[in-house]
Amino acid sequence: MKQKWTSWLFNPFMYLAGWQAMIAGFIMMLVVAGLASLSSIRFDGTLDMHVADPLNLVTHIQLIFVDYISLSVLLLIAGMLMSKSHYRIIDIMGTQLLARWPLLFMTLLALIVNLDPIREAGKHFDPQHIDALFTISFMIFLCVSVIITVWMIVLMYRSYSISFNLIGNKAIGSFIVCLLLAEILSKFINLKLV
């Protein structure tokens, strides 16, 4: 039972791929965008998240899908160039969308933790007004954010590697290059949206 639970958390692509992964990922991203619109969090890069003034639901949907499409298209191109085995485009597109599901935990955390002090500190940083509660909130949020981001990167890599049947240095190297390029591309596009 424990193995199945960890598989769902760290390799859901064993159970969902193709259209199933696409539909599940799409629904999850709409939920994430909805929750993000109720908080002060925004996902304005493939891996990037900021605490800032709230945005409307449509803008959150646009940001999240720019992030997803930037990486997915680059991984699709890399996989087509690197893989010698059969692949389906819907597999990489669907599993990459599903790989972003840990963002749900980030948005839930943003609703639980009061991010207003963090948002205000970002606008006009004043070390004299930093108290213990702010420091604790910020450190908790930062630590959990890093863990969730690493978890999401692991899922994105597994999606890529499974979809194109790639392993080793070729898979890791091409994934890292695509991830860095997607971060730059998504930041550039999302700057125009916000």
Coordinates of C-alpha atoms in Angstrom, one line a residue, residues 31-43 54-55 60 64 107 111:
V31 CA -7.8 24.6 -9.3
V32 CA -4.3 26.0 -8.7
A33 CA -5.1 29.2 -10.7
G34 CA -8.3 29.6 -8.7
L35 CA -6.6 29.2 -5.4
A36 CA -3.7 31.5 -6.4
S37 CA -6.2 34.2 -7.4
L38 CA -7.4 34.1 -3.8
S39 CA -3.9 34.6 -2.4
S40 CA -0.8 36.8 -3.0
I41 CA 1.1 34.1 -4.9
R42 CA 1.8 34.1 -8.6
F43 CA 3.6 31.5 -10.8
P54 CA -3.2 39.5 -6.1
L55 CA -4.1 39.0 -9.7
H60 CA -3.3 33.3 -13.2
I64 CA 0.4 28.9 -15.4
T107 CA -1.3 27.5 -3.2
L111 CA -3.8 30.5 1.8

